Structures are given as structure tokens and as C-alpha cells.
């Protein structure tokens, strides 16, 4: 069977950045900034993204392109020892399961965002009841929109790598940046925005060494770059050998971090604008409100205050969130689909629909047991599975794989790779520094 491949460097960067940029950026990052001390969190996040997450991303991209296969096949290829081959397979499969669970909760949130983006349009037509249904938390609304979002994801993935993922990412990513920049410009004209900007950009240096904040920033960086679950590995496997994989990886990181930064630039000032309009933005403890409350209560209240213009802004804002989510849900679904296609020779269309249907069932199980299951699966996958698996990916790239093979893979797209700064640092970095950092994060998560 002919393996899919991205047709251009731009296409690859848009697709991989699209996989990385998602709810983690436009929702997770700003809300974490809000609850973790503003500017200090931003500073630590920037540092960790480049100094920890980027090297780990490179491990996945390089291994993926070398193996030209999904993680379950790729990791065992790095060694000749049977027990390590089995370990690699186990890590790959654990990644698949994690991805399936991430997608099942991700699709629910994405569905909310999509329903919120339709609300202003429906409101204009005068169907007030329907528009209320779209923004109220109800079983019927949650089921409907989770299923719609999963269907959209399945349709793109069943179209394949260049026709599906690449084509749609190339359209959606620039649209995302455009909407974001327009919204930021508009928000800055409103009263209160500058106070928010200050909270966002001026770090309180006394918080910079707070362990809790460092741990949260590290988890955020891993989630945001889609690490530890074989997602970037499979994208790497579709990258042409001609490309300089080191610079491509930098681009993906810069875009991912840049979009998180831009999203913060919109949302933190927006909260203070909301406060100016009389919306309550602080919780009982005096901290900024976070997560769902921020996106689904504070911001809509702000848009409501802004009259007719508020409806337009609301539409743009939630459409933006939905787009960001869609480029990530397709990357999540691609991981198990690629596995089934490659390992069992199932046609892509069939694999997409079967796996998509199974994950939709998982999503609906969460929807029906929302109270206790939703938070639990988020915690298990993002706080535990992703860091632990990320650790194993680094161990495989740094300890199990032979250095020379990694080098010759990088050299395919850059003949001077052996004398580059990247090659002077990365091999020992991914061997010692990344695993150590992740272990610290994990131990900390367990003890708290
Ligand atoms: N990076 C995505 C985000 O920031 O929303 C989430 C994600 C996508 C995590 C794909 C893991 C993954 F495999």
C-alpha cells in the first residue's frame, strides 16, 4: 500500500502546527496563566517549551521519519533486543489508548465550542429558544455536538494525509491566525484591556521558582505540543526526507508557542474588559476565575455587554476555538487510524469510520457519566499518561536507538548536520535532561 506523505514543507508545518495548536493553546494556556500567577507562568512556559518540549518533539519527529511507520511499529525498529522490542510495542500501544481517551474528552469540549459559535447566528434569526439550548449545558446538546464534531473529524481523516489533513490544515491555520489577530486588535480598543495586558506581560519574579507553577507549565508544554502519544511521530513519518527536520521542528514549536501567546494576549485582557463592564472575574479567594467559567461564562457575559458588535465577536471567537480544536482532533484520530491501516492492512476509509465510531461511543459514555468521569479521564491522560509516555519516547530515542542512525536520518535533509549546534546538544540532552525533568514532574504530580 502506498504510504501517505505531505506534499510540501508548508503543508507539513501547517499540519503539524495544526495538530499542536488546539484547545491546549486557546483555552488551556490562557486559563493556566489566569490561575498560575500571570506573567510568571508565561515566562516559565516559554522557557520549558523551547528547552524541554522542543527536544522531545524532535525525538518523535526523527524516529517517525526514520521508521516511516506508526509508533507501535517504529519503536521496536530502534533495537535488536527482543525484550526492548516488546517494551517499544507496549509504549506504542499505551500511546494509542491514551490518544483514544484524549480524543473522547476533547470532542466533547470541541462540541461545546462549536455550539457556542452557532448561537449568535441562530439568535439573529430570532430562534431564541434554540440559541439558549446551544449555550446551556444539557445532555441533548452535549450528545448532538460531540457526534457532529466526531463526524467532521472522521470525514477529514478518511480522506487521507494530503487530501485530508494537509489540505484542511492549510486552510484552517491561516484563518485561525487572522481571526485571532483581528480579535486582539479589537479587544485592545476596549476599556480595561491595558490592565489585563500588564497582568499578562509583567511577571512577578517571586513566583518564577514556584514548583507548582513549573510543574503546570511543563504539563502544559507537553500537552500543547502533542507529545508522548505518538502523534508527532506519525506526522514525522509523513515528512519528506528532503526536508531539514531540525528547522521544521523549530517552526512547529514557534507556531505552537506563538499561538498560545497570542491567545493569552486576547483572553487575559478580555477578562479585565469584562470586569470593567461589571462581570465578576475573580473567585472567592480573589484569584482570577479559570477554565470553563472563564470561556463559557465570563467571555459570553462580556460579548452580551457589547451589544450587536458582541454577537459578531462571539461568533468569531468561538469559530476560532472550533477551528483550533478540529485541526487537533484530526491529528488525534490519525494515530489509531494509521496503526490499523498499517498493521492490519485495513483500507483507510473503513478504519477511520470504525475507530471513529468506537471513540464516539467512548465520548458518549463520558457524556452520560459526566459528573465523575470527565475530570478523571482528563487528569489520567494529561497529567499521568502523557508525561510517562513522553519519558519512554525520550529513553527510546536517547538510550535505545543508535546515535549514528539518528544522525544519518537528520543528514538526509541537511548534509552539514553532524557539525550543527543541534547535534552537539540534542543527543545527550534527550538522553539525560529530558527524562530527568519528566521524572521530576511525574513524582511531583504523584505526591500532590
Ligand atoms: N496539542 C493539542 C492541544 O494543544 O490542544 C492537544 C493534543 C493533540 C494532544 C494531539 C495530544 C495529541 F496527540
Short mmCIF file of C-alpha atoms and ligand atoms in Angstrom, two decimals:
data_model
loop_
_atom_site.label_atom_id
_atom_site.label_comp_id
_atom_site.label_asym_id
_atom_site.label_seq_id
_atom_site.Cartn_x
_atom_site.Cartn_y
_atom_site.Cartn_z
CA UNK A 1 0.00 0.00 0.00
CA UNK A 2 1.30 3.49 -0.91
CA UNK A 3 2.15 5.45 2.24
CA UNK A 4 0.73 8.95 2.59
CA UNK A 5 3.09 11.90 2.57
CA UNK A 6 2.76 15.65 2.97
CA UNK A 7 3.33 17.32 -0.37
CA UNK A 8 5.24 20.40 0.78
CA UNK A 9 7.17 21.82 3.68
CA UNK A 10 4.49 24.46 4.20
CA UNK A 11 1.82 21.77 4.19
CA UNK A 12 3.70 19.74 6.75
CA UNK A 13 4.31 22.71 9.03
CA UNK A 14 0.66 23.74 8.86
CA UNK A 15 -0.49 20.20 9.59
CA UNK A 16 1.93 19.57 12.44
CA UNK A 17 1.36 23.03 13.89
CA UNK A 18 -2.37 22.42 13.46
CA UNK A 19 -2.04 19.22 15.46
CA UNK A 20 -0.17 21.08 18.15
CA UNK A 21 -2.34 24.20 18.22
CA UNK A 22 -5.65 23.36 19.82
CA UNK A 23 -7.65 23.72 22.96
CA UNK A 24 -4.36 23.46 24.81
CA UNK A 25 -3.36 26.81 23.34
CA UNK A 26 -6.54 28.79 23.02
CA UNK A 27 -8.16 27.53 26.17
CA UNK A 28 -5.64 25.67 28.35
CA UNK A 29 -2.82 28.16 28.19
CA UNK A 30 -4.77 31.37 28.95
CA UNK A 31 -6.69 29.71 31.77
CA UNK A 32 -3.48 28.34 33.25
CA UNK A 33 -1.97 31.81 33.03
CA UNK A 34 -5.01 33.15 34.86
CA UNK A 35 -4.77 30.64 37.69
CA UNK A 36 -0.97 30.43 37.94
CA UNK A 37 0.21 33.94 38.54
CA UNK A 38 0.05 35.66 35.14
CA UNK A 39 3.36 36.75 33.62
CA UNK A 40 5.48 34.36 35.71
CA UNK A 41 3.69 31.39 34.18
CA UNK A 42 4.16 32.83 30.69
CA UNK A 43 7.89 33.15 31.25
CA UNK A 44 8.33 29.59 32.55
CA UNK A 45 6.14 28.18 29.81
CA UNK A 46 8.21 29.87 27.11
CA UNK A 47 11.40 28.55 28.66
CA UNK A 48 10.17 24.97 29.02
CA UNK A 49 8.62 24.84 25.56
CA UNK A 50 11.93 25.51 23.89
CA UNK A 51 14.27 23.84 26.37
CA UNK A 52 12.29 20.71 27.16
CA UNK A 53 9.38 20.17 24.82
CA UNK A 54 11.22 21.02 21.59
CA UNK A 55 13.93 18.35 22.13
CA UNK A 56 11.24 15.80 22.97
CA UNK A 57 9.30 16.79 19.85
CA UNK A 58 12.44 16.22 17.79
CA UNK A 59 12.78 12.73 19.24
CA UNK A 60 9.33 11.85 17.93
CA UNK A 61 9.73 13.51 14.54
CA UNK A 62 13.11 11.94 13.82
CA UNK A 63 12.12 8.45 14.93
CA UNK A 64 8.89 8.71 12.93
CA UNK A 65 10.60 9.76 9.74
CA UNK A 66 13.27 7.09 10.14
CA UNK A 67 10.76 4.30 10.69
CA UNK A 68 8.10 5.60 8.28
CA UNK A 69 5.55 3.89 10.47
CA UNK A 70 3.32 4.40 13.49
CA UNK A 71 4.80 4.20 16.99
CA UNK A 72 3.81 0.57 17.57
CA UNK A 73 5.99 -0.47 14.64
CA UNK A 74 8.55 2.35 14.92
CA UNK A 75 9.78 1.92 18.49
CA UNK A 76 10.62 -1.79 18.14
CA UNK A 77 12.58 -0.92 14.98
CA UNK A 78 15.08 1.02 17.06
CA UNK A 79 16.58 -2.06 18.69
CA UNK A 80 17.53 -5.68 18.06
CA UNK A 81 16.92 -6.89 21.61
CA UNK A 82 13.64 -8.83 21.83
CA UNK A 83 12.64 -7.55 25.27
CA UNK A 84 13.20 -3.95 24.19
CA UNK A 85 11.20 -4.58 21.06
CA UNK A 86 8.32 -5.73 23.24
CA UNK A 87 8.72 -2.74 25.50
CA UNK A 88 8.61 -0.44 22.48
CA UNK A 89 5.47 -2.09 21.25
CA UNK A 90 3.86 -1.70 24.66
CA UNK A 91 4.72 2.00 24.76
CA UNK A 92 3.24 2.45 21.28
CA UNK A 93 0.02 0.70 22.27
CA UNK A 94 -0.25 2.68 25.51
CA UNK A 95 0.09 5.80 23.35
CA UNK A 96 -2.77 4.62 21.12
CA UNK A 97 -5.05 4.07 24.07
CA UNK A 98 -4.14 7.43 25.58
CA UNK A 99 -4.85 9.18 22.30
CA UNK A 100 -8.26 7.50 22.06
CA UNK A 101 -9.19 8.69 25.54
CA UNK A 102 -7.86 12.21 24.89
CA UNK A 103 -9.95 12.42 21.73
CA UNK A 104 -13.04 11.21 23.55
CA UNK A 105 -12.99 14.09 26.05
CA UNK A 106 -11.56 16.59 23.57
CA UNK A 107 -14.50 16.07 21.20
CA UNK A 108 -16.95 16.97 23.97
CA UNK A 109 -15.27 20.32 24.67
CA UNK A 110 -14.87 20.96 20.95
CA UNK A 111 -18.59 20.30 20.57
CA UNK A 112 -19.42 22.94 23.18
CA UNK A 113 -17.26 25.48 21.39
CA UNK A 114 -18.93 24.71 18.10
CA UNK A 115 -22.41 25.01 19.60
CA UNK A 116 -21.42 28.34 21.17
CA UNK A 117 -20.23 29.57 17.77
CA UNK A 118 -23.62 28.79 16.22
CA UNK A 119 -25.57 30.54 18.97
CA UNK A 120 -25.14 34.13 17.71
CA UNK A 121 -26.21 33.15 14.19
CA UNK A 122 -29.30 31.37 15.49
CA UNK A 123 -30.09 34.30 17.74
CA UNK A 124 -30.12 36.70 14.79
CA UNK A 125 -32.78 34.56 13.13
CA UNK A 126 -34.95 35.06 16.20
CA UNK A 127 -34.91 31.45 17.40
CA UNK A 128 -34.16 32.42 21.00
CA UNK A 129 -35.03 29.03 22.47
CA UNK A 130 -32.65 27.22 20.17
CA UNK A 131 -29.89 29.70 20.86
CA UNK A 132 -30.39 29.13 24.60
CA UNK A 133 -30.27 25.39 24.05
CA UNK A 134 -26.96 25.83 22.24
CA UNK A 135 -25.35 27.59 25.17
CA UNK A 136 -26.96 25.71 28.06
CA UNK A 137 -25.38 22.61 29.49
CA UNK A 138 -27.71 19.73 28.61
CA UNK A 139 -27.45 16.09 27.72
CA UNK A 140 -29.14 16.56 24.35
CA UNK A 141 -26.85 19.45 23.38
CA UNK A 142 -23.74 17.57 24.50
CA UNK A 143 -24.66 14.42 22.61
CA UNK A 144 -25.58 16.28 19.42
CA UNK A 145 -22.42 18.34 19.21
CA UNK A 146 -19.99 15.64 20.28
CA UNK A 147 -21.34 13.49 17.46
CA UNK A 148 -21.19 16.35 14.93
CA UNK A 149 -17.60 17.07 15.83
CA UNK A 150 -16.58 13.44 15.60
CA UNK A 151 -18.25 13.16 12.19
CA UNK A 152 -16.30 16.14 10.85
CA UNK A 153 -13.08 14.64 12.18
CA UNK A 154 -13.77 11.23 10.67
CA UNK A 155 -14.57 12.70 7.27
CA UNK A 156 -11.28 14.61 7.07
CA UNK A 157 -9.20 11.65 8.26
CA UNK A 158 -10.85 9.22 5.89
CA UNK A 159 -9.74 11.49 3.01
CA UNK A 160 -6.09 10.77 3.85
CA UNK A 161 -2.87 12.63 4.53
CA UNK A 162 -2.52 15.11 1.68
CA UNK A 163 -6.17 15.34 0.65
CA UNK A 164 -7.50 15.44 4.18
CA UNK A 165 -5.08 16.57 6.87
CA UNK A 166 -2.81 18.75 4.77
CA UNK A 167 -5.48 20.41 2.66
CA UNK A 168 -7.65 21.30 5.64
CA UNK A 169 -4.80 22.40 7.86
CA UNK A 170 -3.51 24.74 5.15
CA UNK A 171 -6.93 26.39 5.09
CA UNK A 172 -7.72 26.41 8.77
CA UNK A 173 -4.43 27.51 10.28
CA UNK A 174 -4.11 30.86 8.44
CA UNK A 175 -7.81 31.53 9.14
CA UNK A 176 -7.15 30.92 12.79
CA UNK A 177 -4.27 33.40 12.96
CA UNK A 178 -6.30 36.02 11.08
CA UNK A 179 -9.30 35.78 13.41
CA UNK A 180 -7.06 35.84 16.45
CA UNK A 181 -5.17 38.95 15.38
CA UNK A 182 -8.39 40.79 14.46
CA UNK A 183 -9.92 39.95 17.81
CA UNK A 184 -6.83 41.10 19.70
CA UNK A 185 -6.78 44.43 17.87
CA UNK A 186 -10.44 44.96 18.68
CA UNK A 187 -10.07 43.94 22.33
CA UNK A 188 -7.23 46.42 22.82
CA UNK A 189 -9.56 49.30 21.97
CA UNK A 190 -11.83 48.46 24.91
CA UNK A 191 -11.53 49.89 28.43
CA UNK A 192 -9.69 47.72 30.94
CA UNK A 193 -7.63 45.85 28.35
CA UNK A 194 -4.37 47.50 29.36
CA UNK A 195 -4.68 46.38 32.98
CA UNK A 196 -5.07 42.83 31.72
CA UNK A 197 -2.11 43.24 29.40
CA UNK A 198 0.04 44.25 32.34
CA UNK A 199 -1.04 41.22 34.36
CA UNK A 200 -0.15 39.05 31.40
CA UNK A 201 3.19 40.53 30.44
CA UNK A 202 4.77 41.76 33.65
CA UNK A 203 5.98 38.72 35.60
CA UNK A 204 6.04 38.58 39.36
CA UNK A 205 9.58 37.21 39.68
CA UNK A 206 8.95 35.86 43.16
CA UNK A 207 6.73 33.20 41.53
CA UNK A 208 9.21 32.08 38.89
CA UNK A 209 10.67 29.29 41.05
CA UNK A 210 7.37 28.02 42.48
CA UNK A 211 7.38 24.27 41.91
CA UNK A 212 3.65 24.08 41.30
CA UNK A 213 3.82 26.68 38.58
CA UNK A 214 6.81 24.97 36.94
CA UNK A 215 5.02 21.62 37.01
CA UNK A 216 1.86 23.06 35.48
CA UNK A 217 3.86 24.83 32.78
CA UNK A 218 5.68 21.61 31.94
CA UNK A 219 2.45 19.62 31.62
CA UNK A 220 1.00 22.40 29.51
CA UNK A 221 4.04 22.39 27.20
CA UNK A 222 3.77 18.62 26.68
CA UNK A 223 0.06 18.63 26.05
CA UNK A 224 0.33 21.61 23.76
CA UNK A 225 2.99 20.06 21.53
CA UNK A 226 1.01 16.77 21.45
CA UNK A 227 3.92 14.80 22.89
CA UNK A 228 4.20 11.32 24.32
CA UNK A 229 1.40 9.64 22.42
CA UNK A 230 2.98 9.01 19.04
CA UNK A 231 1.06 11.81 17.33
CA UNK A 232 4.10 13.81 16.28
CA UNK A 233 5.86 10.55 15.48
CA UNK A 234 3.25 9.65 12.91
CA UNK A 235 3.35 13.18 11.43
CA UNK A 236 7.14 12.84 11.19
CA UNK A 237 6.63 9.60 9.29
CA UNK A 238 4.77 11.52 6.57
CA UNK A 239 7.52 14.15 6.20
CA UNK A 240 9.68 14.02 3.10
CA UNK A 241 13.33 13.01 3.65
CA UNK A 242 14.48 16.08 1.72
CA UNK A 243 13.30 18.46 4.43
CA UNK A 244 15.56 19.76 7.15
CA UNK A 245 13.77 18.16 10.06
CA UNK A 246 15.50 20.28 12.69
CA UNK A 247 14.24 23.57 11.31
CA UNK A 248 10.83 22.13 10.55
CA UNK A 249 10.59 21.16 14.23
CA UNK A 250 11.56 24.67 15.27
CA UNK A 251 8.83 26.11 13.09
CA UNK A 252 6.22 23.87 14.62
CA UNK A 253 7.33 24.82 18.13
CA UNK A 254 7.45 28.54 17.36
CA UNK A 255 3.97 28.49 15.82
CA UNK A 256 2.52 26.47 18.67
CA UNK A 257 4.04 28.67 21.36
CA UNK A 258 3.29 31.82 19.35
CA UNK A 259 -0.39 30.95 19.06
CA UNK A 260 -0.65 30.17 22.76
CA UNK A 261 0.94 33.54 23.45
CA UNK A 262 -1.49 35.30 21.10
CA UNK A 263 -4.46 33.52 22.66
CA UNK A 264 -3.33 34.77 26.06
CA UNK A 265 -2.97 38.24 24.60
CA UNK A 266 -6.65 38.08 23.70
CA UNK A 267 -8.17 36.29 26.67
CA UNK A 268 -6.40 37.80 29.68
CA UNK A 269 -7.13 41.40 28.61
CA UNK A 270 -10.68 40.27 27.68
CA UNK A 271 -11.23 39.24 31.29
CA UNK A 272 -10.29 42.66 32.52
CA UNK A 273 -12.52 44.28 29.91
CA UNK A 274 -15.31 42.05 31.24
CA UNK A 275 -14.52 43.26 34.76
CA UNK A 276 -14.78 46.82 33.53
CA UNK A 277 -18.29 46.02 32.29
CA UNK A 278 -19.20 44.69 35.72
CA UNK A 279 -18.73 40.96 35.10
CA UNK A 280 -17.30 39.10 38.10
CA UNK A 281 -13.86 37.75 37.11
CA UNK A 282 -12.38 36.88 40.49
CA UNK A 283 -13.32 33.85 42.56
CA UNK A 284 -13.96 33.83 46.32
CA UNK A 285 -10.23 33.55 47.03
CA UNK A 286 -9.51 36.64 44.96
CA UNK A 287 -7.81 34.68 42.14
CA UNK A 288 -8.79 35.05 38.51
CA UNK A 289 -11.51 32.59 37.55
CA UNK A 290 -10.36 29.78 35.33
CA UNK A 291 -11.32 27.03 32.88
CA UNK A 292 -14.93 26.55 31.95
CA UNK A 293 -16.10 29.55 33.92
CA UNK A 294 -13.78 31.82 32.00
CA UNK A 295 -14.59 30.67 28.49
CA UNK A 296 -18.23 29.74 28.89
CA UNK A 297 -19.41 32.35 31.40
CA UNK A 298 -17.13 35.37 31.64
CA UNK A 299 -16.49 35.85 27.94
CA UNK A 300 -20.12 35.33 26.82
CA UNK A 301 -21.15 37.83 29.51
CA UNK A 302 -18.66 40.27 28.00
CA UNK A 303 -19.97 39.70 24.47
CA UNK A 304 -23.50 40.24 25.79
CA UNK A 305 -22.47 43.65 27.16
CA UNK A 306 -21.06 44.69 23.81
CA UNK A 307 -24.42 44.74 22.02
CA UNK A 308 -24.62 43.89 18.30
CA UNK A 309 -20.85 44.00 17.89
CA UNK A 310 -20.63 41.47 20.70
CA UNK A 311 -22.52 38.93 18.61
CA UNK A 312 -20.02 39.26 15.76
CA UNK A 313 -17.09 38.97 18.14
CA UNK A 314 -18.68 35.99 19.85
CA UNK A 315 -19.14 34.22 16.53
CA UNK A 316 -15.53 34.90 15.52
CA UNK A 317 -14.19 33.86 18.89
CA UNK A 318 -15.96 30.53 19.12
CA UNK A 319 -15.40 29.77 15.44
CA UNK A 320 -11.71 30.29 16.13
CA UNK A 321 -11.82 27.89 19.05
CA UNK A 322 -13.65 25.28 16.98
CA UNK A 323 -11.12 25.50 14.14
CA UNK A 324 -8.22 25.11 16.52
CA UNK A 325 -9.93 22.09 18.03
CA UNK A 326 -10.63 20.49 14.65
CA UNK A 327 -7.00 20.56 13.46
CA UNK A 328 -6.14 18.75 16.69
CA UNK A 329 -8.95 16.19 16.70
CA UNK A 330 -7.87 15.10 13.22
CA UNK A 331 -4.33 14.53 14.49
CA UNK A 332 -5.68 12.56 17.43
CA UNK A 333 -7.79 10.30 15.23
CA UNK A 334 -4.90 9.83 12.77
CA UNK A 335 -2.84 7.98 15.41
CA UNK A 336 -5.08 4.90 15.86
CA UNK A 337 -6.22 5.00 12.22
CA UNK A 338 -2.63 4.91 10.94
CA UNK A 339 -1.98 1.97 13.23
CA UNK A 340 -4.91 -0.08 11.98
CA UNK A 341 -4.19 0.80 8.34
CA UNK A 342 -0.51 -0.10 8.60
CA UNK A 343 -0.62 -3.06 10.92
CA UNK A 344 -3.76 -4.77 9.65
CA UNK A 345 -3.96 -3.51 6.06
CA UNK A 346 -7.48 -2.20 6.57
CA UNK A 347 -8.47 0.44 3.96
CA UNK A 348 -8.20 3.97 5.37
CA UNK A 349 -11.88 4.87 4.93
CA UNK A 350 -13.06 1.78 6.73
CA UNK A 351 -10.51 2.17 9.52
CA UNK A 352 -11.49 5.83 10.02
CA UNK A 353 -15.18 5.05 10.36
CA UNK A 354 -14.77 2.04 12.64
CA UNK A 355 -12.30 3.68 15.01
CA UNK A 356 -14.13 6.98 14.85
CA UNK A 357 -17.35 5.21 15.82
CA UNK A 358 -15.68 3.44 18.73
CA UNK A 359 -14.21 6.68 20.05
CA UNK A 360 -17.58 8.40 19.65
CA UNK A 361 -19.05 5.69 21.86
CA UNK A 362 -16.36 6.39 24.43
CA UNK A 363 -17.18 10.09 24.22
CA UNK A 364 -20.86 9.41 24.78
CA UNK A 365 -20.03 7.22 27.77
CA UNK A 366 -18.28 10.24 29.26
CA UNK A 367 -21.21 12.49 28.35
CA UNK A 368 -23.60 10.15 30.20
CA UNK A 369 -21.33 9.91 33.24
CA UNK A 370 -20.09 13.44 33.05
CA UNK A 371 -20.01 14.28 36.74
CA UNK A 372 -17.38 11.77 37.78
CA UNK A 373 -15.78 10.66 34.52
CA UNK A 374 -14.93 13.84 32.65
CA UNK A 375 -12.40 15.31 35.08
CA UNK A 376 -11.00 11.88 35.82
CA UNK A 377 -10.07 11.00 32.22
CA UNK A 378 -8.55 14.43 31.66
CA UNK A 379 -6.42 14.01 34.75
CA UNK A 380 -5.28 10.47 33.96
CA UNK A 381 -4.34 11.17 30.35
CA UNK A 382 -2.78 14.61 30.58
CA UNK A 383 -1.16 14.51 34.00
CA UNK A 384 -0.04 10.88 34.07
CA UNK A 385 -0.08 9.07 30.72
CA UNK A 386 1.41 11.84 28.58
CA UNK A 387 4.42 12.62 30.78
CA UNK A 388 5.22 8.96 31.47
CA UNK A 389 4.96 8.01 27.82
CA UNK A 390 6.94 11.13 26.85
CA UNK A 391 9.65 9.84 29.13
CA UNK A 392 9.71 6.49 27.35
CA UNK A 393 9.89 8.15 23.93
CA UNK A 394 12.95 10.11 25.08
CA UNK A 395 14.51 6.95 26.53
CA UNK A 396 14.00 5.12 23.26
CA UNK A 397 15.42 7.97 21.20
CA UNK A 398 18.30 8.68 23.59
CA UNK A 399 19.29 5.31 25.05
CA UNK A 400 17.90 2.52 22.91
CA UNK A 401 18.46 3.93 19.44
CA UNK A 402 21.95 4.09 17.98
CA UNK A 403 23.21 7.67 17.69
CA UNK A 404 24.62 7.11 14.19
CA UNK A 405 21.23 6.09 12.87
CA UNK A 406 19.64 9.22 14.29
CA UNK A 407 22.38 11.31 12.71
CA UNK A 408 22.06 9.74 9.30
CA UNK A 409 18.30 10.34 9.41
CA UNK A 410 18.82 14.04 10.15
CA UNK A 411 21.53 14.24 7.47
CA UNK A 412 19.06 13.26 4.76
CA UNK A 413 17.69 16.80 4.83
CA UNK A 414 20.84 18.62 5.98
CA UNK A 415 24.25 17.38 4.92
CA UNK A 416 26.06 19.51 7.49
CA UNK A 417 24.01 18.11 10.35
CA UNK A 418 26.95 16.48 12.14
CA UNK A 419 28.63 19.82 12.79
CA UNK A 420 25.42 21.66 13.71
CA UNK A 421 24.64 23.11 17.13
CA UNK A 422 21.61 20.87 17.29
CA UNK A 423 23.70 17.73 17.01
CA UNK A 424 26.16 18.98 19.64
CA UNK A 425 23.37 19.32 22.19
CA UNK A 426 20.40 17.15 21.35
CA UNK A 427 21.79 13.57 21.77
CA UNK A 428 22.85 13.99 25.41
CA UNK A 429 20.02 16.35 26.12
CA UNK A 430 17.31 13.90 25.14
CA UNK A 431 19.26 11.19 26.98
CA UNK A 432 19.68 12.88 30.33
CA UNK A 433 17.95 16.23 30.69
CA UNK A 434 14.53 15.42 29.23
CA UNK A 435 13.99 12.14 31.13
CA UNK A 436 15.18 13.70 34.39
CA UNK A 437 12.85 16.66 34.03
CA UNK A 438 9.92 14.41 33.23
CA UNK A 439 10.64 12.15 36.18
CA UNK A 440 10.64 15.15 38.50
CA UNK A 441 7.34 16.29 37.03
CA UNK A 442 5.83 12.86 37.44
CA UNK A 443 6.99 12.34 41.00
CA UNK A 444 5.64 15.74 41.86
CA UNK A 445 2.29 15.01 40.26
CA UNK A 446 2.06 11.77 42.22
CA UNK A 447 2.96 13.28 45.55
CA UNK A 448 0.45 16.10 45.21
N1 LIG B 1 -1.84 19.70 21.30
C1 LIG B 1 -3.28 19.71 21.36
C2 LIG B 1 -3.73 20.98 22.05
O1 LIG B 1 -2.89 21.79 22.46
O2 LIG B 1 -4.92 21.19 22.17
C3 LIG B 1 -3.83 18.51 22.07
C4 LIG B 1 -3.30 17.18 21.60
C5 LIG B 1 -3.40 16.83 20.26
C6 LIG B 1 -2.68 16.34 22.50
C7 LIG B 1 -2.89 15.63 19.82
C8 LIG B 1 -2.19 15.12 22.06
C9 LIG B 1 -2.29 14.78 20.73
F1 LIG B 1 -1.82 13.64 20.32
#
